PDB file of N, CA and C in Angstrom:
ATOM      1  N   MET Y   1     -52.550  -0.346 -11.239  1.00 55.00           N
ATOM      2  CA  MET Y   1     -51.233  -0.800 -11.866  1.00 55.00           C
ATOM      3  C   MET Y   1     -49.977   0.284 -11.611  1.00 55.00           C
ATOM      4  N   ILE Y   2     -48.918  -0.536 -11.197  1.00 62.00           N
ATOM      5  CA  ILE Y   2     -47.757   0.469 -10.972  1.00 62.00           C
ATOM      6  C   ILE Y   2     -46.983   0.770 -12.138  1.00 62.00           C
ATOM      7  N   SER Y   3     -46.780   2.072 -12.380  1.00 66.00           N
ATOM      8  CA  SER Y   3     -46.138   2.689 -13.488  1.00 66.00           C
ATOM      9  C   SER Y   3     -44.718   2.259 -13.601  1.00 66.00           C
ATOM     10  N   ARG Y   4     -44.268   2.239 -14.755  1.00 68.00           N
ATOM     11  CA  ARG Y   4     -42.722   1.740 -14.916  1.00 68.00           C
ATOM     12  C   ARG Y   4     -41.775   2.716 -14.381  1.00 68.00           C
ATOM     13  N   SER Y   5     -42.127   3.949 -14.250  1.00 64.00           N
ATOM     14  CA  SER Y   5     -41.103   4.817 -13.402  1.00 64.00           C
ATOM     15  C   SER Y   5     -41.117   4.486 -12.221  1.00 64.00           C
ATOM     16  N   ALA Y   6     -42.078   4.127 -11.362  1.00 62.00           N
ATOM     17  CA  ALA Y   6     -42.182   3.751  -9.852  1.00 62.00           C
ATOM     18  C   ALA Y   6     -41.570   2.453  -9.920  1.00 62.00           C
ATOM     19  N   ILE Y   7     -41.498   1.388 -10.573  1.00 70.00           N
ATOM     20  CA  ILE Y   7     -40.801   0.297 -10.593  1.00 70.00           C
ATOM     21  C   ILE Y   7     -39.236   0.651 -10.567  1.00 70.00           C
ATOM     22  N   LEU Y   8     -38.847   1.510 -11.599  1.00 70.00           N
ATOM     23  CA  LEU Y   8     -37.359   1.879 -11.549  1.00 70.00           C
ATOM     24  C   LEU Y   8     -36.938   2.786 -10.203  1.00 70.00           C
ATOM     25  N   LEU Y   9     -38.116   3.320  -9.710  1.00 71.00           N
ATOM     26  CA  LEU Y   9     -37.516   4.265  -8.669  1.00 71.00           C
ATOM     27  C   LEU Y   9     -37.379   3.413  -7.244  1.00 71.00           C
ATOM     28  N   LEU Y  10     -38.090   2.344  -7.202  1.00 70.00           N
ATOM     29  CA  LEU Y  10     -38.057   1.591  -5.929  1.00 70.00           C
ATOM     30  C   LEU Y  10     -36.611   1.089  -5.567  1.00 70.00           C
ATOM     31  N   PRO Y  11     -35.912   0.246  -6.704  1.00 71.00           N
ATOM     32  CA  PRO Y  11     -34.633  -0.179  -6.266  1.00 71.00           C
ATOM     33  C   PRO Y  11     -33.459   1.110  -5.988  1.00 71.00           C
ATOM     34  N   ILE Y  12     -33.738   2.301  -6.469  1.00 74.00           N
ATOM     35  CA  ILE Y  12     -32.770   3.426  -6.451  1.00 74.00           C
ATOM     36  C   ILE Y  12     -33.044   4.057  -5.068  1.00 74.00           C
ATOM     37  N   CYS Y  13     -34.419   4.145  -4.452  1.00 62.00           N
ATOM     38  CA  CYS Y  13     -34.746   4.438  -3.254  1.00 62.00           C
ATOM     39  C   CYS Y  13     -34.138   3.369  -2.195  1.00 62.00           C
ATOM     40  N   ALA Y  14     -34.125   2.160  -2.417  1.00 68.00           N
ATOM     41  CA  ALA Y  14     -33.587   1.235  -1.732  1.00 68.00           C
ATOM     42  C   ALA Y  14     -32.035   1.232  -1.479  1.00 68.00           C
ATOM     43  N   LEU Y  15     -31.507   1.658  -2.503  1.00 66.00           N
ATOM     44  CA  LEU Y  15     -29.905   1.516  -2.643  1.00 66.00           C
ATOM     45  C   LEU Y  15     -29.590   2.889  -1.559  1.00 66.00           C
ATOM     46  N   ILE Y  16     -30.426   3.967  -1.785  1.00 70.00           N
ATOM     47  CA  ILE Y  16     -30.052   5.147  -0.919  1.00 70.00           C
ATOM     48  C   ILE Y  16     -30.366   4.858   0.384  1.00 70.00           C
ATOM     49  N   LEU Y  17     -31.330   4.301   0.868  1.00 67.00           N
ATOM     50  CA  LEU Y  17     -31.594   3.976   2.271  1.00 67.00           C
ATOM     51  C   LEU Y  17     -30.546   3.167   2.840  1.00 67.00           C
ATOM     52  N   PHE Y  18     -30.259   2.103   2.089  1.00 65.00           N
ATOM     53  CA  PHE Y  18     -29.177   1.211   2.582  1.00 65.00           C
ATOM     54  C   PHE Y  18     -27.884   1.894   2.870  1.00 65.00           C
ATOM     55  N   ARG Y  19     -27.581   2.833   1.811  1.00 62.00           N
ATOM     56  CA  ARG Y  19     -26.289   3.510   1.900  1.00 62.00           C
ATOM     57  C   ARG Y  19     -26.350   4.555   3.259  1.00 62.00           C
ATOM     58  N   CYS Y  20     -27.390   5.202   3.470  1.00 58.00           N
ATOM     59  CA  CYS Y  20     -27.641   5.888   4.571  1.00 58.00           C
ATOM     60  C   CYS Y  20     -27.515   5.326   6.112  1.00 58.00           C
ATOM     61  N   ASN Y  21     -27.703   4.201   6.151  1.00 56.00           N
ATOM     62  CA  ASN Y  21     -27.679   3.481   7.370  1.00 56.00           C
ATOM     63  C   ASN Y  21     -26.117   2.816   7.592  1.00 56.00           C
ATOM     64  N   ARG Y  22     -25.379   2.854   6.647  1.00 60.00           N
ATOM     65  CA  ARG Y  22     -24.203   2.445   6.805  1.00 60.00           C
ATOM     66  C   ARG Y  22     -23.212   3.377   7.694  1.00 60.00           C
ATOM     67  N   GLU Y  23     -22.283   2.807   8.461  1.00 66.00           N
ATOM     68  CA  GLU Y  23     -21.170   3.532   9.264  1.00 66.00           C
ATOM     69  C   GLU Y  23     -20.377   4.434   8.132  1.00 66.00           C
ATOM     70  N   PRO Y  24     -19.823   5.668   8.379  1.00 66.00           N
ATOM     71  CA  PRO Y  24     -19.125   6.083   7.379  1.00 66.00           C
ATOM     72  C   PRO Y  24     -17.879   5.464   7.269  1.00 66.00           C
ATOM     73  N   ASP Y  25     -17.094   5.565   6.083  1.00 75.00           N
ATOM     74  CA  ASP Y  25     -15.677   4.908   5.857  1.00 75.00           C
ATOM     75  C   ASP Y  25     -14.965   6.082   6.369  1.00 75.00           C
ATOM     76  N   THR Y  26     -13.906   5.814   7.422  1.00 81.00           N
ATOM     77  CA  THR Y  26     -13.008   6.883   7.617  1.00 81.00           C
ATOM     78  C   THR Y  26     -11.501   6.350   7.433  1.00 81.00           C
ATOM     79  N   LEU Y  27     -10.698   7.236   7.170  1.00 86.00           N
ATOM     80  CA  LEU Y  27      -9.206   6.937   7.195  1.00 86.00           C
ATOM     81  C   LEU Y  27      -8.570   7.206   8.438  1.00 86.00           C
ATOM     82  N   PHE Y  28      -9.115   7.946   9.394  1.00 87.00           N
ATOM     83  CA  PHE Y  28      -8.391   8.426  10.666  1.00 87.00           C
ATOM     84  C   PHE Y  28      -9.315   8.136  11.944  1.00 87.00           C
ATOM     85  N   THR Y  29      -8.539   7.876  12.870  1.00 89.00           N
ATOM     86  CA  THR Y  29      -9.282   7.879  14.228  1.00 89.00           C
ATOM     87  C   THR Y  29      -8.771   8.863  15.151  1.00 89.00           C
ATOM     88  N   LYS Y  30      -9.672   9.424  15.931  1.00 90.00           N
ATOM     89  CA  LYS Y  30      -9.273  10.356  16.849  1.00 90.00           C
ATOM     90  C   LYS Y  30      -8.631   9.749  17.938  1.00 90.00           C
ATOM     91  N   ILE Y  31      -7.581  10.317  18.466  1.00 91.00           N
ATOM     92  CA  ILE Y  31      -6.957   9.817  19.584  1.00 91.00           C
ATOM     93  C   ILE Y  31      -6.674  10.959  20.510  1.00 91.00           C
ATOM     94  N   SER Y  32      -6.859  10.703  21.886  1.00 93.00           N
ATOM     95  CA  SER Y  32      -6.679  11.736  22.882  1.00 93.00           C
ATOM     96  C   SER Y  32      -5.208  12.250  23.117  1.00 93.00           C
ATOM     97  N   PRO Y  33      -5.035  13.454  23.397  1.00 93.00           N
ATOM     98  CA  PRO Y  33      -3.630  13.856  23.801  1.00 93.00           C
ATOM     99  C   PRO Y  33      -3.030  12.893  24.959  1.00 93.00           C
ATOM    100  N   GLU Y  34      -3.853  12.450  25.839  1.00 95.00           N
ATOM    101  CA  GLU Y  34      -3.487  11.615  26.779  1.00 95.00           C
ATOM    102  C   GLU Y  34      -2.905  10.246  26.536  1.00 95.00           C
ATOM    103  N   HIS Y  35      -3.546   9.771  25.432  1.00 94.00           N
ATOM    104  CA  HIS Y  35      -3.192   8.611  24.678  1.00 94.00           C
ATOM    105  C   HIS Y  35      -1.774   8.848  23.902  1.00 94.00           C
ATOM    106  N   SER Y  36      -1.829   9.747  23.115  1.00 91.00           N
ATOM    107  CA  SER Y  36      -0.755  10.057  22.143  1.00 91.00           C
ATOM    108  C   SER Y  36       0.458  10.764  22.743  1.00 91.00           C
ATOM    109  N   GLY Y  37       0.239  11.491  23.818  1.00 92.00           N
ATOM    110  CA  GLY Y  37       1.292  12.134  24.354  1.00 92.00           C
ATOM    111  C   GLY Y  37       1.606  13.475  23.646  1.00 92.00           C
ATOM    112  N   ILE Y  38       0.790  13.793  22.601  1.00 92.00           N
ATOM    113  CA  ILE Y  38       1.023  15.039  21.859  1.00 92.00           C
ATOM    114  C   ILE Y  38      -0.017  16.176  22.301  1.00 92.00           C
ATOM    115  N   SER Y  39       0.496  17.220  22.660  1.00 92.00           N
ATOM    116  CA  SER Y  39      -0.338  18.415  23.180  1.00 92.00           C
ATOM    117  C   SER Y  39      -0.096  19.696  22.591  1.00 92.00           C
ATOM    118  N   PHE Y  40       0.372  19.652  21.255  1.00 92.00           N
ATOM    119  CA  PHE Y  40       0.653  20.682  20.577  1.00 92.00           C
ATOM    120  C   PHE Y  40      -0.674  21.811  20.338  1.00 92.00           C
ATOM    121  N   ILE Y  41      -0.584  22.872  20.364  1.00 90.00           N
ATOM    122  CA  ILE Y  41      -1.775  23.778  20.042  1.00 90.00           C
ATOM    123  C   ILE Y  41      -1.152  24.957  19.340  1.00 90.00           C
ATOM    124  N   ASN Y  42      -1.643  25.152  18.097  1.00 89.00           N
ATOM    125  CA  ASN Y  42      -1.007  26.232  17.285  1.00 89.00           C
ATOM    126  C   ASN Y  42      -2.046  27.541  17.546  1.00 89.00           C
ATOM    127  N   GLU Y  43      -1.889  28.131  18.739  1.00 88.00           N
ATOM    128  CA  GLU Y  43      -2.932  29.138  19.149  1.00 88.00           C
ATOM    129  C   GLU Y  43      -2.489  30.446  18.610  1.00 88.00           C
ATOM    130  N   ILE Y  44      -3.435  31.047  17.821  1.00 88.00           N
ATOM    131  CA  ILE Y  44      -3.049  32.458  17.158  1.00 88.00           C
ATOM    132  C   ILE Y  44      -4.046  33.352  17.815  1.00 88.00           C
ATOM    133  N   VAL Y  45      -3.381  34.493  18.490  1.00 89.00           N
ATOM    134  CA  VAL Y  45      -3.952  35.448  19.299  1.00 89.00           C
ATOM    135  C   VAL Y  45      -3.885  36.703  18.393  1.00 89.00           C
ATOM    136  N   GLU Y  46      -5.074  37.118  17.816  1.00 89.00           N
ATOM    137  CA  GLU Y  46      -5.071  38.309  16.909  1.00 89.00           C
ATOM    138  C   GLU Y  46      -4.926  39.747  17.970  1.00 89.00           C
ATOM    139  N   THR Y  47      -4.148  40.677  17.410  1.00 90.00           N
ATOM    140  CA  THR Y  47      -4.068  41.800  18.087  1.00 90.00           C
ATOM    141  C   THR Y  47      -4.375  42.918  17.034  1.00 90.00           C
ATOM    142  N   PRO Y  48      -4.374  44.309  17.253  1.00 90.00           N
ATOM    143  CA  PRO Y  48      -4.652  45.179  16.301  1.00 90.00           C
ATOM    144  C   PRO Y  48      -3.470  45.265  15.314  1.00 90.00           C
ATOM    145  N   ASP Y  49      -2.286  45.043  15.704  1.00 87.00           N
ATOM    146  CA  ASP Y  49      -1.226  44.863  14.694  1.00 87.00           C
ATOM    147  C   ASP Y  49      -0.985  43.612  13.936  1.00 87.00           C
ATOM    148  N   MET Y  50      -1.464  42.559  14.725  1.00 85.00           N
ATOM    149  CA  MET Y  50      -1.333  41.311  13.852  1.00 85.00           C
ATOM    150  C   MET Y  50      -2.720  40.640  13.862  1.00 85.00           C
ATOM    151  N   ASN Y  51      -3.306  40.699  12.505  1.00 86.00           N
ATOM    152  CA  ASN Y  51      -4.579  40.217  12.315  1.00 86.00           C
ATOM    153  C   ASN Y  51      -4.631  39.883  10.961  1.00 86.00           C
ATOM    154  N   ILE Y  52      -5.625  39.322  10.503  1.00 87.00           N
ATOM    155  CA  ILE Y  52      -6.076  38.896   9.104  1.00 87.00           C
ATOM    156  C   ILE Y  52      -5.963  40.108   8.261  1.00 87.00           C
ATOM    157  N   MET Y  53      -6.460  41.108   8.509  1.00 90.00           N
ATOM    158  CA  MET Y  53      -6.495  42.449   7.809  1.00 90.00           C
ATOM    159  C   MET Y  53      -5.158  43.147   7.621  1.00 90.00           C
ATOM    160  N   THR Y  54      -4.212  42.983   8.662  1.00 88.00           N
ATOM    161  CA  THR Y  54      -2.830  43.588   8.464  1.00 88.00           C
ATOM    162  C   THR Y  54      -2.086  42.521   7.912  1.00 88.00           C
ATOM    163  N   TYR Y  55      -2.077  41.190   8.144  1.00 83.00           N
ATOM    164  CA  TYR Y  55      -1.156  40.168   7.760  1.00 83.00           C
ATOM    165  C   TYR Y  55      -1.927  39.112   7.105  1.00 83.00           C
ATOM    166  N   GLU Y  56      -2.267  39.102   5.797  1.00 84.00           N
ATOM    167  CA  GLU Y  56      -3.244  38.208   5.285  1.00 84.00           C
ATOM    168  C   GLU Y  56      -2.911  36.618   5.545  1.00 84.00           C
ATOM    169  N   TYR Y  57      -1.496  36.367   5.594  1.00 83.00           N
ATOM    170  CA  TYR Y  57      -1.021  35.015   6.194  1.00 83.00           C
ATOM    171  C   TYR Y  57      -1.085  34.504   7.537  1.00 83.00           C
ATOM    172  N   THR Y  58      -1.815  35.183   8.276  1.00 81.00           N
ATOM    173  CA  THR Y  58      -1.943  34.991   9.726  1.00 81.00           C
ATOM    174  C   THR Y  58      -2.323  33.488  10.003  1.00 81.00           C
ATOM    175  N   TYR Y  59      -3.305  32.970   9.145  1.00 83.00           N
ATOM    176  CA  TYR Y  59      -3.710  31.575   9.527  1.00 83.00           C
ATOM    177  C   TYR Y  59      -3.050  30.626   8.411  1.00 83.00           C
ATOM    178  N   ASN Y  60      -2.035  31.016   7.912  1.00 83.00           N
ATOM    179  CA  ASN Y  60      -1.276  30.092   6.874  1.00 83.00           C
ATOM    180  C   ASN Y  60      -0.033  29.732   7.424  1.00 83.00           C
ATOM    181  N   GLY Y  61       0.478  28.467   7.203  1.00 73.00           N
ATOM    182  CA  GLY Y  61       2.050  28.286   7.445  1.00 73.00           C
ATOM    183  C   GLY Y  61       1.987  27.346   8.624  1.00 73.00           C
ATOM    184  N   GLY Y  62       1.274  27.115   9.500  1.00 84.00           N
ATOM    185  CA  GLY Y  62       1.317  26.266  10.545  1.00 84.00           C
ATOM    186  C   GLY Y  62       1.133  24.749   9.776  1.00 84.00           C
ATOM    187  N   GLY Y  63       1.772  23.791  10.510  1.00 89.00           N
ATOM    188  CA  GLY Y  63       1.579  22.345   9.761  1.00 89.00           C
ATOM    189  C   GLY Y  63       2.197  21.306  10.492  1.00 89.00           C
ATOM    190  N   VAL Y  64       2.188  20.044   9.963  1.00 93.00           N
ATOM    191  CA  VAL Y  64       2.883  18.973  10.712  1.00 93.00           C
ATOM    192  C   VAL Y  64       3.652  18.178   9.490  1.00 93.00           C
ATOM    193  N   ALA Y  65       4.800  17.588  10.065  1.00 94.00           N
ATOM    194  CA  ALA Y  65       5.474  16.665   9.122  1.00 94.00           C
ATOM    195  C   ALA Y  65       5.587  15.450   9.768  1.00 94.00           C
ATOM    196  N   ALA Y  66       5.655  14.393   9.095  1.00 96.00           N
ATOM    197  CA  ALA Y  66       6.036  13.129   9.681  1.00 96.00           C
ATOM    198  C   ALA Y  66       7.155  12.469   9.084  1.00 96.00           C
ATOM    199  N   GLY Y  67       8.095  12.006   9.742  1.00 96.00           N
ATOM    200  CA  GLY Y  67       9.262  11.411   9.196  1.00 96.00           C
ATOM    201  C   GLY Y  67      10.227  10.807  10.405  1.00 96.00           C
ATOM    202  N   ASP Y  68      11.092   9.960   9.906  1.00 96.00           N
ATOM    203  CA  ASP Y  68      12.027   9.349  10.664  1.00 96.00           C
ATOM    204  C   ASP Y  68      13.110  10.410  11.009  1.00 96.00           C
ATOM    205  N   PHE Y  69      12.964  11.160  11.757  1.00 94.00           N
ATOM    206  CA  PHE Y  69      13.993  12.531  12.049  1.00 94.00           C
ATOM    207  C   PHE Y  69      15.415  11.942  12.694  1.00 94.00           C
ATOM    208  N   ASN Y  70      15.256  11.036  13.560  1.00 95.00           N
ATOM    209  CA  ASN Y  70      16.515  10.659  14.401  1.00 95.00           C
ATOM    210  C   ASN Y  70      16.991   9.150  13.798  1.00 95.00           C
ATOM    211  N   ASN Y  71      16.362   8.723  12.628  1.00 95.00           N
ATOM    212  CA  ASN Y  71      16.998   7.493  12.027  1.00 95.00           C
ATOM    213  C   ASN Y  71      16.883   6.214  13.008  1.00 95.00           C
ATOM    214  N   ASP Y  72      15.739   6.174  13.841  1.00 96.00           N
ATOM    215  CA  ASP Y  72      15.545   4.894  14.658  1.00 96.00           C
ATOM    216  C   ASP Y  72      14.556   3.988  13.994  1.00 96.00           C
ATOM    217  N   GLY Y  73      14.145   4.229  12.909  1.00 95.00           N
ATOM    218  CA  GLY Y  73      13.167   3.274  12.051  1.00 95.00           C
ATOM    219  C   GLY Y  73      11.556   3.614  12.440  1.00 95.00           C
ATOM    220  N   LEU Y  74      11.444   4.635  13.405  1.00 95.00           N
ATOM    221  CA  LEU Y  74      10.066   4.947  13.899  1.00 95.00           C
ATOM    222  C   LEU Y  74       9.572   6.435  13.346  1.00 95.00           C
ATOM    223  N   CYS Y  75       8.397   6.577  12.949  1.00 95.00           N
ATOM    224  CA  CYS Y  75       7.810   7.911  12.293  1.00 95.00           C
ATOM    225  C   CYS Y  75       7.840   8.858  13.408  1.00 95.00           C
ATOM    226  N   ASP Y  76       8.513   9.959  13.439  1.00 96.00           N
ATOM    227  CA  ASP Y  76       8.400  11.060  14.248  1.00 96.00           C
ATOM    228  C   ASP Y  76       7.446  12.198  13.754  1.00 96.00           C
ATOM    229  N   LEU Y  77       6.975  13.223  14.715  1.00 95.00           N
ATOM    230  CA  LEU Y  77       6.192  14.299  14.268  1.00 95.00           C
ATOM    231  C   LEU Y  77       6.802  15.411  14.473  1.00 95.00           C
ATOM    232  N   TYR Y  78       6.730  16.365  13.546  1.00 96.00           N
ATOM    233  CA  TYR Y  78       7.333  17.864  13.598  1.00 96.00           C
ATOM    234  C   TYR Y  78       6.074  18.759  13.651  1.00 96.00           C
ATOM    235  N   PHE Y  79       5.691  19.464  14.421  1.00 95.00           N
ATOM    236  CA  PHE Y  79       4.656  20.555  14.239  1.00 95.00           C
ATOM    237  C   PHE Y  79       5.153  21.979  14.249  1.00 95.00           C
ATOM    238  N   THR Y  80       4.634  22.656  13.214  1.00 92.00           N
ATOM    239  CA  THR Y  80       5.173  24.135  13.154  1.00 92.00           C
ATOM    240  C   THR Y  80       3.891  24.972  13.665  1.00 92.00           C
ATOM    241  N   GLY Y  81       4.210  26.132  14.168  1.00 89.00           N
ATOM    242  CA  GLY Y  81       3.207  27.125  14.750  1.00 89.00           C
ATOM    243  C   GLY Y  81       3.526  28.467  14.024  1.00 89.00           C
ATOM    244  N   ASN Y  82       2.243  29.172  13.950  1.00 85.00           N
ATOM    245  CA  ASN Y  82       2.433  30.561  13.450  1.00 85.00           C
ATOM    246  C   ASN Y  82       3.197  31.566  14.457  1.00 85.00           C
ATOM    247  N   ALA Y  83       2.474  31.425  15.641  1.00 83.00           N
ATOM    248  CA  ALA Y  83       2.928  32.284  16.696  1.00 83.00           C
ATOM    249  C   ALA Y  83       3.493  31.694  17.931  1.00 83.00           C
ATOM    250  N   VAL Y  84       3.634  30.135  17.935  1.00 89.00           N
ATOM    251  CA  VAL Y  84       4.162  29.540  18.987  1.00 89.00           C
ATOM    252  C   VAL Y  84       5.441  28.753  18.385  1.00 89.00           C
ATOM    253  N   SER Y  85       6.167  28.332  19.336  1.00 92.00           N
ATOM    254  CA  SER Y  85       7.218  27.443  19.032  1.00 92.00           C
ATOM    255  C   SER Y  85       6.956  26.308  18.178  1.00 92.00           C
ATOM    256  N   ASN Y  86       7.850  25.833  17.457  1.00 94.00           N
ATOM    257  CA  ASN Y  86       7.644  24.547  16.671  1.00 94.00           C
ATOM    258  C   ASN Y  86       8.178  23.483  17.937  1.00 94.00           C
ATOM    259  N   LYS Y  87       7.626  22.220  17.480  1.00 95.00           N
ATOM    260  CA  LYS Y  87       7.865  21.230  18.375  1.00 95.00           C
ATOM    261  C   LYS Y  87       7.880  20.006  17.795  1.00 95.00           C
ATOM    262  N   LEU Y  88       9.012  19.154  18.229  1.00 96.00           N
ATOM    263  CA  LEU Y  88       9.324  17.764  17.638  1.00 96.00           C
ATOM    264  C   LEU Y  88       8.969  16.841  18.647  1.00 96.00           C
ATOM    265  N   TYR Y  89       8.193  15.593  18.173  1.00 96.00           N
ATOM    266  CA  TYR Y  89       7.753  14.521  18.991  1.00 96.00           C
ATOM    267  C   TYR Y  89       8.506  13.346  18.396  1.00 96.00           C
ATOM    268  N   ILE Y  90       9.253  12.933  19.207  1.00 95.00           N
ATOM    269  CA  ILE Y  90      10.142  11.553  18.851  1.00 95.00           C
ATOM    270  C   ILE Y  90       9.336  10.537  19.154  1.00 95.00           C
ATOM    271  N   ASN Y  91       8.991   9.471  18.412  1.00 89.00           N
ATOM    272  CA  ASN Y  91       8.257   8.365  18.743  1.00 89.00           C
ATOM    273  C   ASN Y  91       9.114   7.348  19.394  1.00 89.00           C
TER     274      ASN Y  91
END
């Protein structure tokens, strides 16, 4: 005779297995630099004078902003770098 706990456990196991076989839900799709035209790299080269131990914000500060910077109705991208020049990509 099958115990009551085994009967309750079977649907739970089935749900877990069903969920494991699904494709993950994603918000983003990876696009190559060749396709997007964006080749920005925020490269940080540590030196004895500039590193995480001497300047704790070495890896903070770089980022990206999206907005219509030239008022043409299209979203443009502005990348900021820590040790490299910032770059604006007009859409």
